[in-house]
Amino acid sequence: MSSSVVDISRPAIQRRTLARSLRGTLKGGEYTWAVAFVVPYIAVFLAFVVYPVIYGLWMGSEASLYRELFADPVYQSTVVNTVLYLALGVNVKMFLALLLSGFFMRPGRWSKVLLLIFVLPWAVPQISTFISIHWMLNGEWGFLNNVLYKLFHIEGPSWLNDRWSALGAVIVSHIWKWTPFWTLILLAGRMAIPLEIRDTAKVDGATGFVHITFPLLANLYLICTLLSTIFLLGDFNAVTFVSGAGPANQGHVLATIGIRNAFELAQPRLGVAAVMSALPMVIPLVIVLMRKLRTAEVQL
């Protein structure tokens, strides 16, 4: 009888313990308000994050989809384009941001005015910016070719009718658009370095950037690079509105070929498979990013 009573009372004790752990130190109306705020968030998270991810994994779970995808020559060129887009777009952008953040650290009103002008490309909406660049590169009546003809009396090339020049235009457009944003992040990191550290290092004979600034910014620079890589993998606007993924579907990246397969070819499962093929690249980046964020308290 004693053992049966213990077995019956154990679930009730566990429920009370779970309720106390969920409630924490909140009592009465505080707990009610906490539940009122948390429940809608959980519902939105399940409906718009968990469900789409699970449904997408289910749609792209067939091995035959990936065999068909890997045999597609458009997808093969897409992988090459994506690698080049990441390698050049991320590294050139972050290196320029690092250099420009040091330039804008200079005292004076003129540097603040230049910083305000420099930030404007990032502040302008993406779609209008990339559409403007598309028309500037038009081979017949674009602004760039007209300037070449007026100044040098030469006929400019058809920038968007060649795979590599079109991809180069996309990469340059992305760098021009997003370099100001990462420059501001690194500039904030530079400004957070205490002056005492710089003064002490100079007394010890250490020079500015190599021995002081870059070691303190290394962790921030790596985190920004990882974030920029993740963002660039999902960049749909630059490719779509600058080059139209052309010419002849040779300018696609992983962020755009999924839309092409799902809507233009009317194969949504193949489109999901194209997007899911980026997961082997995204998951390690996210893992490294989370680990770096855990150790971010040691450095800036």
GROMACS .gro file of C-alpha atoms in nm, residues 7-164:
model
  158
    7ASP     CA    1   0.372   0.590  -0.714
    8ILE     CA    2   0.039   0.773  -0.732
    9SER     CA    3   0.165   1.090  -0.564
   10ARG     CA    4   0.488   1.110  -0.767
   11PRO     CA    5   0.330   1.253  -1.090
   12ALA     CA    6   0.150   1.519  -0.889
   13ILE     CA    7   0.477   1.621  -0.722
   14GLN     CA    8   0.650   1.633  -1.060
   15ARG     CA    9   0.371   1.852  -1.202
   16ARG     CA   10   0.399   2.094  -0.909
   17THR     CA   11   0.778   2.106  -0.950
   18LEU     CA   12   0.745   2.176  -1.324
   19ALA     CA   13   0.488   2.448  -1.260
   20ARG     CA   14   0.716   2.614  -1.002
   21SER     CA   15   1.012   2.604  -1.240
   22LEU     CA   16   0.805   2.761  -1.519
   23ARG     CA   17   0.657   3.023  -1.289
   24GLY     CA   18   0.991   3.114  -1.133
   25THR     CA   19   0.959   3.417  -0.906
   26LEU     CA   20   0.652   3.550  -1.085
   27LYS     CA   21   0.332   3.560  -0.887
   28GLY     CA   22  -0.029   3.647  -0.955
   29GLY     CA   23  -0.078   3.906  -1.228
   30GLU     CA   24   0.291   3.903  -1.326
   31TYR     CA   25   0.268   3.540  -1.429
   32THR     CA   26  -0.055   3.607  -1.621
   33TRP     CA   27   0.103   3.893  -1.816
   34ALA     CA   28   0.412   3.681  -1.886
   35VAL     CA   29   0.198   3.404  -2.032
   36ALA     CA   30  -0.002   3.659  -2.235
   37PHE     CA   31   0.318   3.789  -2.395
   38VAL     CA   32   0.493   3.455  -2.445
   39VAL     CA   33   0.209   3.250  -2.595
   40PRO     CA   34   0.162   3.469  -2.909
   41TYR     CA   35   0.538   3.464  -2.969
   42ILE     CA   36   0.548   3.085  -2.941
   43ALA     CA   37   0.250   3.055  -3.177
   44VAL     CA   38   0.413   3.282  -3.437
   45PHE     CA   39   0.745   3.098  -3.399
   46LEU     CA   40   0.581   2.760  -3.455
   47ALA     CA   41   0.368   2.883  -3.747
   48PHE     CA   42   0.631   3.082  -3.938
   49VAL     CA   43   0.962   2.919  -3.840
   50VAL     CA   44   0.923   2.562  -3.720
   51TYR     CA   45   0.645   2.457  -3.957
   52PRO     CA   46   0.807   2.599  -4.278
   53VAL     CA   47   1.141   2.440  -4.191
   54ILE     CA   48   0.990   2.097  -4.121
   55TYR     CA   49   0.767   2.117  -4.427
   56GLY     CA   50   1.063   2.221  -4.644
   57LEU     CA   51   1.275   1.935  -4.516
   58TRP     CA   52   0.992   1.697  -4.598
   59MET     CA   53   0.950   1.838  -4.949
   60GLY     CA   54   1.322   1.808  -5.021
   61SER     CA   55   1.376   1.468  -4.860
   62GLU     CA   56   1.370   1.254  -5.175
   63ALA     CA   57   1.711   1.144  -5.306
   64SER     CA   58   1.585   1.149  -5.666
   65LEU     CA   59   1.543   1.526  -5.644
   66TYR     CA   60   1.911   1.576  -5.574
   67ARG     CA   61   2.015   1.340  -5.852
   68GLU     CA   62   1.808   1.545  -6.093
   69LEU     CA   63   1.939   1.868  -5.944
   70PHE     CA   64   2.307   1.775  -5.963
   71ALA     CA   65   2.266   1.663  -6.326
   72ASP     CA   66   2.127   2.004  -6.425
   73PRO     CA   67   2.397   2.214  -6.600
   74VAL     CA   68   2.230   2.530  -6.473
   75TYR     CA   69   2.275   2.411  -6.115
   76GLN     CA   70   2.639   2.324  -6.182
   77SER     CA   71   2.712   2.677  -6.302
   78THR     CA   72   2.511   2.806  -6.006
   79VAL     CA   73   2.745   2.638  -5.758
   80VAL     CA   74   3.048   2.800  -5.926
   81ASN     CA   75   2.875   3.139  -5.925
   82THR     CA   76   2.784   3.104  -5.557
   83VAL     CA   77   3.140   3.017  -5.456
   84LEU     CA   78   3.280   3.316  -5.646
   85TYR     CA   79   3.005   3.540  -5.510
   86LEU     CA   80   3.089   3.439  -5.153
   87ALA     CA   81   3.467   3.446  -5.191
   88LEU     CA   82   3.484   3.789  -5.353
   89GLY     CA   83   3.174   3.951  -5.213
   90VAL     CA   84   3.244   3.873  -4.849
   91ASN     CA   85   3.622   3.911  -4.833
   92VAL     CA   86   3.656   4.224  -5.045
   93LYS     CA   87   3.364   4.387  -4.866
   94MET     CA   88   3.494   4.311  -4.516
   95PHE     CA   89   3.852   4.413  -4.601
   96LEU     CA   90   3.733   4.746  -4.741
   97ALA     CA   91   3.512   4.795  -4.436
   98LEU     CA   92   3.810   4.736  -4.207
   99LEU     CA   93   4.024   4.991  -4.393
  100LEU     CA   94   3.746   5.249  -4.420
  101SER     CA   95   3.661   5.219  -4.052
  102GLY     CA   96   4.014   5.332  -3.975
  103PHE     CA   97   3.980   5.620  -4.222
  104PHE     CA   98   3.661   5.747  -4.058
  105MET     CA   99   3.824   5.734  -3.713
  106ARG     CA  100   4.013   6.050  -3.802
  107PRO     CA  101   3.903   6.357  -3.606
  108GLY     CA  102   3.749   6.650  -3.786
  109ARG     CA  103   3.416   6.762  -3.921
  110TRP     CA  104   3.501   6.674  -4.281
  111SER     CA  105   3.538   6.304  -4.192
  112LYS     CA  106   3.191   6.307  -4.034
  113VAL     CA  107   3.045   6.465  -4.350
  114LEU     CA  108   3.216   6.205  -4.567
  115LEU     CA  109   3.081   5.929  -4.340
  116LEU     CA  110   2.728   6.064  -4.384
  117ILE     CA  111   2.767   6.058  -4.763
  118PHE     CA  112   2.930   5.714  -4.751
  119VAL     CA  113   2.636   5.564  -4.562
  120LEU     CA  114   2.380   5.679  -4.822
  121PRO     CA  115   2.411   5.371  -5.052
  122TRP     CA  116   2.320   5.146  -4.761
  123ALA     CA  117   2.030   5.372  -4.656
  124VAL     CA  118   1.870   5.370  -5.003
  125PRO     CA  119   1.621   5.082  -5.061
  126GLN     CA  120   1.775   4.779  -5.226
  127ILE     CA  121   1.534   4.727  -5.514
  128SER     CA  122   1.552   5.081  -5.646
  129THR     CA  123   1.932   5.077  -5.613
  130PHE     CA  124   1.980   4.753  -5.804
  131ILE     CA  125   1.728   4.846  -6.074
  132SER     CA  126   1.918   5.173  -6.127
  133ILE     CA  127   2.245   4.982  -6.162
  134HIS     CA  128   2.078   4.747  -6.411
  135TRP     CA  129   1.978   5.036  -6.636
  136MET     CA  130   2.317   5.202  -6.596
  137LEU     CA  131   2.480   4.886  -6.739
  138ASN     CA  132   2.242   4.857  -7.034
  139GLY     CA  133   2.449   4.787  -7.345
  140GLU     CA  134   2.259   5.020  -7.578
  141TRP     CA  135   2.147   5.328  -7.382
  142GLY     CA  136   2.296   5.274  -7.039
  143PHE     CA  137   2.467   5.558  -6.851
  144LEU     CA  138   2.807   5.387  -6.836
  145ASN     CA  139   2.831   5.317  -7.208
  146ASN     CA  140   2.711   5.669  -7.291
  147VAL     CA  141   2.987   5.814  -7.073
  148LEU     CA  142   3.246   5.595  -7.247
  149TYR     CA  143   3.121   5.709  -7.586
  150LYS     CA  144   3.105   6.079  -7.496
  151LEU     CA  145   3.447   6.095  -7.332
  152PHE     CA  146   3.653   5.840  -7.525
  153HIS     CA  147   3.443   5.777  -7.839
  154ILE     CA  148   3.439   5.403  -7.782
  155GLU     CA  149   3.151   5.159  -7.783
  156GLY     CA  150   3.104   5.001  -7.444
  157PRO     CA  151   3.048   4.627  -7.408
  158SER     CA  152   2.716   4.460  -7.334
  159TRP     CA  153   2.786   4.421  -6.965
  160LEU     CA  154   2.490   4.201  -6.881
  161ASN     CA  155   2.510   3.977  -7.190
  162ASP     CA  156   2.824   3.798  -7.071
  163ARG     CA  157   2.821   3.558  -6.779
  164TRP     CA  158   3.135   3.680  -6.607
   0.00000   0.00000   0.00000
